[in-house]
Coordinates of C-alpha atoms in Angstrom, one line a residue:
X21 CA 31.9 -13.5 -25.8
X22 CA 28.3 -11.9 -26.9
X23 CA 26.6 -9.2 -25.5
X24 CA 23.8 -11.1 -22.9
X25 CA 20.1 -10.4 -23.5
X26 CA 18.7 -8.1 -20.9
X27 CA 17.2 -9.5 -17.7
X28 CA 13.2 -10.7 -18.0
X29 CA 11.2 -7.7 -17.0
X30 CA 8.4 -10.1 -15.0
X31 CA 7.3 -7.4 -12.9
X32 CA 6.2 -5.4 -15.8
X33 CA 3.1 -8.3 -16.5
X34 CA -0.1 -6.6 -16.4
X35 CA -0.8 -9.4 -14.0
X36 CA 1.4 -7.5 -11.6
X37 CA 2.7 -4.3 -10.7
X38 CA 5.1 -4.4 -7.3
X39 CA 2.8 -2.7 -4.6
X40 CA 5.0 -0.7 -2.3
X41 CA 7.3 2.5 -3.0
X42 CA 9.8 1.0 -0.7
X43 CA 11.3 -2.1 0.8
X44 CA 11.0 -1.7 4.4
X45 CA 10.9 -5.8 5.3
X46 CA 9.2 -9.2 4.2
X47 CA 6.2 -8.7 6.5
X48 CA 4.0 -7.5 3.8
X49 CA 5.5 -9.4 1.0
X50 CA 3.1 -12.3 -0.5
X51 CA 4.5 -15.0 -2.3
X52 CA 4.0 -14.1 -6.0
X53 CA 5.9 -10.7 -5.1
X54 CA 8.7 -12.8 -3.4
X55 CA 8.6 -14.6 -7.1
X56 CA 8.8 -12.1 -9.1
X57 CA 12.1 -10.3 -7.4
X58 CA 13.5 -13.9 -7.7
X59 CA 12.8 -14.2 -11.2
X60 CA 13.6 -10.6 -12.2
X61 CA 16.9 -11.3 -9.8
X62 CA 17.8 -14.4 -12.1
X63 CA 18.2 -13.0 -15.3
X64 CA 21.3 -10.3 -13.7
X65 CA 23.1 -13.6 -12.6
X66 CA 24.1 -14.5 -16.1
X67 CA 24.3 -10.8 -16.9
X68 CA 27.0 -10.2 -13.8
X69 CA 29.4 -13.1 -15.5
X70 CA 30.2 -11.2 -18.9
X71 CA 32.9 -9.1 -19.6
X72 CA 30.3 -6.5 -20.6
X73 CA 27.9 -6.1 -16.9
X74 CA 26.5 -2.8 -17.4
X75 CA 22.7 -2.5 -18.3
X76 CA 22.5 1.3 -17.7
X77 CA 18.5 1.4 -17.1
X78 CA 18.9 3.7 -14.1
X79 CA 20.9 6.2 -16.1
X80 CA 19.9 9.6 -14.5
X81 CA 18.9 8.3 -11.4
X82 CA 20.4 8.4 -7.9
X83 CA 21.1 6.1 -5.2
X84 CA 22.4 7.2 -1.6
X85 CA 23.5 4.5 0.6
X86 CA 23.6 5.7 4.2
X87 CA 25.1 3.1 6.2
X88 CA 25.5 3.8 10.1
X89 CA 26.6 0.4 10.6
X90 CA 29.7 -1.7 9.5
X91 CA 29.1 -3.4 5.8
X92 CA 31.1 -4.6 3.4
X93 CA 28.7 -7.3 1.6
X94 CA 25.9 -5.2 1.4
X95 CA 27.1 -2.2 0.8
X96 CA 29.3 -3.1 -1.8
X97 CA 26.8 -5.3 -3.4
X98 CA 24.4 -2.0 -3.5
X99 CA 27.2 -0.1 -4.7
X100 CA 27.8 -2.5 -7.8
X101 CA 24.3 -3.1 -8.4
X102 CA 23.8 0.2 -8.7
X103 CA 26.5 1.2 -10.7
X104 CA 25.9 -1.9 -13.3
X105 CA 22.7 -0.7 -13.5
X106 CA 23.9 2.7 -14.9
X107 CA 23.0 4.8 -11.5
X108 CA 24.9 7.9 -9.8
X109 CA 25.9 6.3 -6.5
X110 CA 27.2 8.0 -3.3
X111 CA 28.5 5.9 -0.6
X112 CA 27.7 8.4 2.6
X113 CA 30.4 7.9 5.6
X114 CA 28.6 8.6 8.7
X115 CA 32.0 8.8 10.3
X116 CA 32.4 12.1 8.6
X117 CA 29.4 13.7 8.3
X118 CA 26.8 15.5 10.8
X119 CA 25.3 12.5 12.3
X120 CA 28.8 12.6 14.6
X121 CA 28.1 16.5 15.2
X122 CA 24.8 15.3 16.7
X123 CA 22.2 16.0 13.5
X124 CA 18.9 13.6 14.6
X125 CA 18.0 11.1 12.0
X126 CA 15.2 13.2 10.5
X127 CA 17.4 15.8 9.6
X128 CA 19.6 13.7 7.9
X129 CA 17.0 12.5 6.1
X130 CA 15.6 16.2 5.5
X131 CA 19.1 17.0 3.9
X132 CA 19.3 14.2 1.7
X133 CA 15.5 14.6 0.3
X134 CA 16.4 18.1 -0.5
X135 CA 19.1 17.1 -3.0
X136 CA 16.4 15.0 -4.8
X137 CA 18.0 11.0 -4.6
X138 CA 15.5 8.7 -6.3
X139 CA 16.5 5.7 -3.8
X140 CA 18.1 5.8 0.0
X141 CA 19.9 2.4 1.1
X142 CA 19.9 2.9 4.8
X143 CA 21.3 0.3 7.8
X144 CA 21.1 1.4 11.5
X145 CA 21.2 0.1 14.7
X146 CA 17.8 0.7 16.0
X147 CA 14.4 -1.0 14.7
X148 CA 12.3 1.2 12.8
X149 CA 14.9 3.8 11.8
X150 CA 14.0 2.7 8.3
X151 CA 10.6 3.5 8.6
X152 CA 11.1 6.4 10.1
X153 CA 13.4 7.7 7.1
X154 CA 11.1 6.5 4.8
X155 CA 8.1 8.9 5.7
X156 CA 10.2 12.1 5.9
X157 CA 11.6 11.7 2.1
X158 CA 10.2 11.6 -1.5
X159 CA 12.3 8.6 -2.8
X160 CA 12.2 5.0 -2.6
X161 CA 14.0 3.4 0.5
X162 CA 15.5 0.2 1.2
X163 CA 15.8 -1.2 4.5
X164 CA 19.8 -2.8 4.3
X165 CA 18.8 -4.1 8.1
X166 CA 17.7 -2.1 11.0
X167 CA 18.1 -3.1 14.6
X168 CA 17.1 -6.4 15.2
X169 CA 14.1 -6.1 12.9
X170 CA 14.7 -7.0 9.5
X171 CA 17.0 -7.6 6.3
X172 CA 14.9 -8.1 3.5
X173 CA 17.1 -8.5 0.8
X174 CA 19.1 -10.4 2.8
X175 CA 16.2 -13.1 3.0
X176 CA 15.7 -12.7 -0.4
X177 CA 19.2 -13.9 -1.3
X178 CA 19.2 -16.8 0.5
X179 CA 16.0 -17.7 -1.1
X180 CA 17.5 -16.7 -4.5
X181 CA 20.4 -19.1 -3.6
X182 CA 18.4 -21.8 -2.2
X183 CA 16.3 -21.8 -5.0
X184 CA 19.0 -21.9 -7.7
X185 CA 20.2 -25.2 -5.9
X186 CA 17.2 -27.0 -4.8
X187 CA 14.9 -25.9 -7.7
X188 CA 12.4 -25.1 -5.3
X189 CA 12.0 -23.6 -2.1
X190 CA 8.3 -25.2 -0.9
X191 CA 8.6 -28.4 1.2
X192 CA 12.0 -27.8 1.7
X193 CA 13.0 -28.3 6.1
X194 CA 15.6 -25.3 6.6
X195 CA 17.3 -24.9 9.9
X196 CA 18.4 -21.5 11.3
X197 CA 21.2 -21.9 13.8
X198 CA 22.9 -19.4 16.3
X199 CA 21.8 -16.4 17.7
X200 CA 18.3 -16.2 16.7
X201 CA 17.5 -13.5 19.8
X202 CA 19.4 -10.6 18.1
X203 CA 19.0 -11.6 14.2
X204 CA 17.4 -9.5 11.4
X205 CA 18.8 -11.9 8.9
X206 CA 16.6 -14.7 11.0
X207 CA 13.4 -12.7 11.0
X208 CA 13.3 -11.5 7.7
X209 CA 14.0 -15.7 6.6
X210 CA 11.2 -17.0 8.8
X211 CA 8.5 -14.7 7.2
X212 CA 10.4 -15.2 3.9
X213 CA 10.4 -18.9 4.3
X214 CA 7.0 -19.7 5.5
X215 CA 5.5 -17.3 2.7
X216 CA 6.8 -19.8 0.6
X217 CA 6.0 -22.7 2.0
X218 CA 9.2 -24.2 3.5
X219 CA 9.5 -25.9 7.3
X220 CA 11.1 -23.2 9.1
X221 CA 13.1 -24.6 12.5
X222 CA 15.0 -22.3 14.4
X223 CA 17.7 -23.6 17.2
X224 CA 19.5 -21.8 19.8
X225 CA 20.6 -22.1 23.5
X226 CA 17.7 -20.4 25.1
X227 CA 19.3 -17.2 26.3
X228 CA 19.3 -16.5 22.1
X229 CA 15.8 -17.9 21.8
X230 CA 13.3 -14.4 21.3
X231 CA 9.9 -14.7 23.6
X232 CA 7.2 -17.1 22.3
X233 CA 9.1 -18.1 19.4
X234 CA 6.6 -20.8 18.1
X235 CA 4.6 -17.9 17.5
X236 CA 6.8 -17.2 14.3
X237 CA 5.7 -20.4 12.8
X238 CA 8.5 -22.0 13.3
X239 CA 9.8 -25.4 15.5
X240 CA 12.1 -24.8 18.5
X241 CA 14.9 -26.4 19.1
X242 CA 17.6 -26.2 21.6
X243 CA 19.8 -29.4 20.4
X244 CA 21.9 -29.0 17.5
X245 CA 21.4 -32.6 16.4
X246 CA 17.9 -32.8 16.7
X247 CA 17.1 -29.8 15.2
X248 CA 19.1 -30.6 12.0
X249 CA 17.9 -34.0 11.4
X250 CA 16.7 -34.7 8.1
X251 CA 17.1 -30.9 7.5
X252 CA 17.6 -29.8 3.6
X253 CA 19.0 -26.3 4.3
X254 CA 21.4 -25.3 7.3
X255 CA 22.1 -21.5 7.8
X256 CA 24.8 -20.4 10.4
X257 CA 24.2 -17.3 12.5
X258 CA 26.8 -15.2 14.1
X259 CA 26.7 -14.1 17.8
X260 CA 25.8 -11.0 17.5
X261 CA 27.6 -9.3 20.2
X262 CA 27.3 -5.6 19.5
X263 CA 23.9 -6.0 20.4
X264 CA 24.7 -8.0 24.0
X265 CA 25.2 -5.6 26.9
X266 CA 25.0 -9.4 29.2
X267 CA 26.9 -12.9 28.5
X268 CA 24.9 -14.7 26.9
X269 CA 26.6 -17.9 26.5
X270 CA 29.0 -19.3 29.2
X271 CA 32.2 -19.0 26.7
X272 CA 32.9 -19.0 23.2
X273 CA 34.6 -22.5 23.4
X274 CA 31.6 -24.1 25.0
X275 CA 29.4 -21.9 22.4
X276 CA 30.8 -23.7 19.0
X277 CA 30.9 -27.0 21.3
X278 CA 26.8 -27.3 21.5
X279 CA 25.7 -24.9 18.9
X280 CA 28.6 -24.3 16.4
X281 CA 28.1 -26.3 13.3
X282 CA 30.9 -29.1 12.7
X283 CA 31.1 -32.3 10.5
X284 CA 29.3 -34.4 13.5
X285 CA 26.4 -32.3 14.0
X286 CA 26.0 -31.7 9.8
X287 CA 26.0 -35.3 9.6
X288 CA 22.5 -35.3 11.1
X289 CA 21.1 -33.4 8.0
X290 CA 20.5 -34.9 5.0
X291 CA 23.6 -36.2 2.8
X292 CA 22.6 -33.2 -0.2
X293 CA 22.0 -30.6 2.6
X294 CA 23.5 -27.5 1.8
X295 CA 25.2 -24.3 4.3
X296 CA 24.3 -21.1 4.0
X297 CA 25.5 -17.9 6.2
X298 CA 25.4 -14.4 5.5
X299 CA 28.5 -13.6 7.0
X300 CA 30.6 -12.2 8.5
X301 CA 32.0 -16.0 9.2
X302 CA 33.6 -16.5 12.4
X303 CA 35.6 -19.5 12.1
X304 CA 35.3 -21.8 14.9
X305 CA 32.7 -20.2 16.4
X306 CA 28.9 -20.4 14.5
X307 CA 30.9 -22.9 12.1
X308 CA 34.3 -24.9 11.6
X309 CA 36.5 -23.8 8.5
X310 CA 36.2 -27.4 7.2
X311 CA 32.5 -26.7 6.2
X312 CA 32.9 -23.2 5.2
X313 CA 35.1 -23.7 2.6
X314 CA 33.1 -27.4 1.4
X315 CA 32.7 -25.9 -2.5
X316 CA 30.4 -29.0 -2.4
X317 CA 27.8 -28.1 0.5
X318 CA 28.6 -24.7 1.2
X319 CA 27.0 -21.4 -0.6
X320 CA 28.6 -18.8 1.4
X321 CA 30.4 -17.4 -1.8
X322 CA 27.2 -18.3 -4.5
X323 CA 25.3 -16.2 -1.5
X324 CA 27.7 -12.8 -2.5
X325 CA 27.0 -13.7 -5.9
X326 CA 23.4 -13.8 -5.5
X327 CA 23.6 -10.6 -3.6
X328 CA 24.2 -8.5 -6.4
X329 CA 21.8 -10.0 -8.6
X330 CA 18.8 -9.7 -5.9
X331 CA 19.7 -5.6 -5.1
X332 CA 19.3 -5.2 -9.5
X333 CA 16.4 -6.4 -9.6
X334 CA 15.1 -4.4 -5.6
X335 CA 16.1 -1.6 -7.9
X336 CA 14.8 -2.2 -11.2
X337 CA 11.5 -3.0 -9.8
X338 CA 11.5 0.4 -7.4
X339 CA 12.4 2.1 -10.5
X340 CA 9.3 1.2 -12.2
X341 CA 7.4 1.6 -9.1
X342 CA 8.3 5.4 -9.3
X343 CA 7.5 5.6 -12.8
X344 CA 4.0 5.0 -12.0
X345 CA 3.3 6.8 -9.0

């Protein structure tokens, strides 16, 4: 098998230069710098599926990823995106270090900047820790979802994915379904979404609604079946029940009943509608098994694919960015 070209440097047009040092979230994104990851992101695709995936233009450099959550797509895509990219990568276990001895955050952060990283991966619990991390160090950070806030390269997966599929992403009619009240994954795809011109609907019971959620730009809905009709794109949510102190839904049974996504409720989308979930999947809960595995509408799996591709080319472009600071 030969040797693939390298990836399409489009960011490196003198008609644009990527205009952050980080990437903290979506909200700040416009649509031509949305573009451009996606097209950068689509020339590692092809480069991930030969024998030979290494394109070592990060050689010298350093990537930390400080995870104080649970992860195994995102930090594993990181890790290998990093490593095919020809980066030194250290996987920090928070378990084990000084954050359980009671260091705050900015320490943390002090430490690392002192041993010089050129990029931090961080995900936390609580909204803003990104930012917060991001003005005490030197490097390049990217947010790998904080809180309840945002995910952005989460969102710009799903676009990758949707856009491989559809060919386009404008004009599209994508429904979000599940626990929109505590999801990063759902804010980062709104602002992603509308930026690029799709229908954005969101539907939920409404103890998972957020306040004033028609302010996002979205359309509410509470019925499964009318919110999916005629719909092009479906994404699953999770409950995300680390972040519930309360019950919000009466029983889990009850929960997949109204809101999980099954073959009767799918049917009310359009007949070439495809699935998309970031995962973890909880079978018979946000969606049956039936659909999950259905190579023919779901993209769960070309989602991990696309996951990989999309953190190359986060770092390729932040790797420039540096350059020319």
């Amino acid at each position: 098998m030969g040797k693939a070209a390298a990836p399409k440097k489009n960011w490196a047009k003198k008609d644009w230069i990527y205009p952050h040092r980080h990437l903290l979230g979506i909200e700040g994104l416009s649509k031509q710098d949305i573009t451009r990851i996606l097209d950068l992101a689509e020339g590692f695709i092809e480069k991930n599926r030969q024998i030979d995936k290494k394109y070592p233009i990060l050689k010298g450099r350093t990537l930390i990823n400080l995870f104080f959550e649970n992860s195994t797509r995102t930090r594993m895509s990181f890790e290998l995106a990093g490593k095919r990219l020809g980066a030194d990568v250290i996987n920090m276990s928070v378990a084990t270090s000084s954050v359980k001895k009671g260091e705050t955050l900015i320490d943390t952060a002090m430490t690392l900047n002192a041993m010089h990283p050129d990029f931090i991966t961080m995900r936390h619990p609580e909204s803003g820790a990104v930012h917060l991390l991001s003005r005490k160090v030197n490097c390049s950070v990217i947010n790998a979802g904080d809180g309840s806030h945002e995910h952005p390269t989460q969102a710009l997966l799903d676009a990758l994915t949707i856009r491989r599929k559809k060919g386009r992403i404008e004009g599209l009619t994508v429904a979000i379904c599940g626990d929109i009240l505590h999801s990063r994954v759902a804010r980062s795809n709104i602002l992603l979404l509308n930026a690029m011109g799709a229908k954005v609907r969101i539907i939920a019971p409404p103890t998972l609604m957020p306040p004033q959620p028609e302010k996002l730009g979205v359309k509410v809905f509470n019925d499964m079946r009318k919110g999916l009709k005629d719909c092009d794109v479906v994404m699953t949510l999770r409950l995300k029940t680390e972040y519930m102190e309360n019950s919000f839904v009466p029983s889990s049974r009850e929960y997949f009943h109204f809101w999980g996504l099954d073959e009767e409720k799918m049917s009310y989308a359009k007949k070439d509608a495809i699935i998309l979930d970031p995962g973890p999947i909880i079978r018979g809960l946000q969606i049956d098994s039936k659909l999950a595995d259905d190579i023919g509408r779901s993209m769960i799996l070309d989602q991990v694919e696309m996951g990989v591709a999309v953190r190359q080319a986060v770092l390729e472009i932040l790797s420039h960015t540096l350059q020319t600071k």
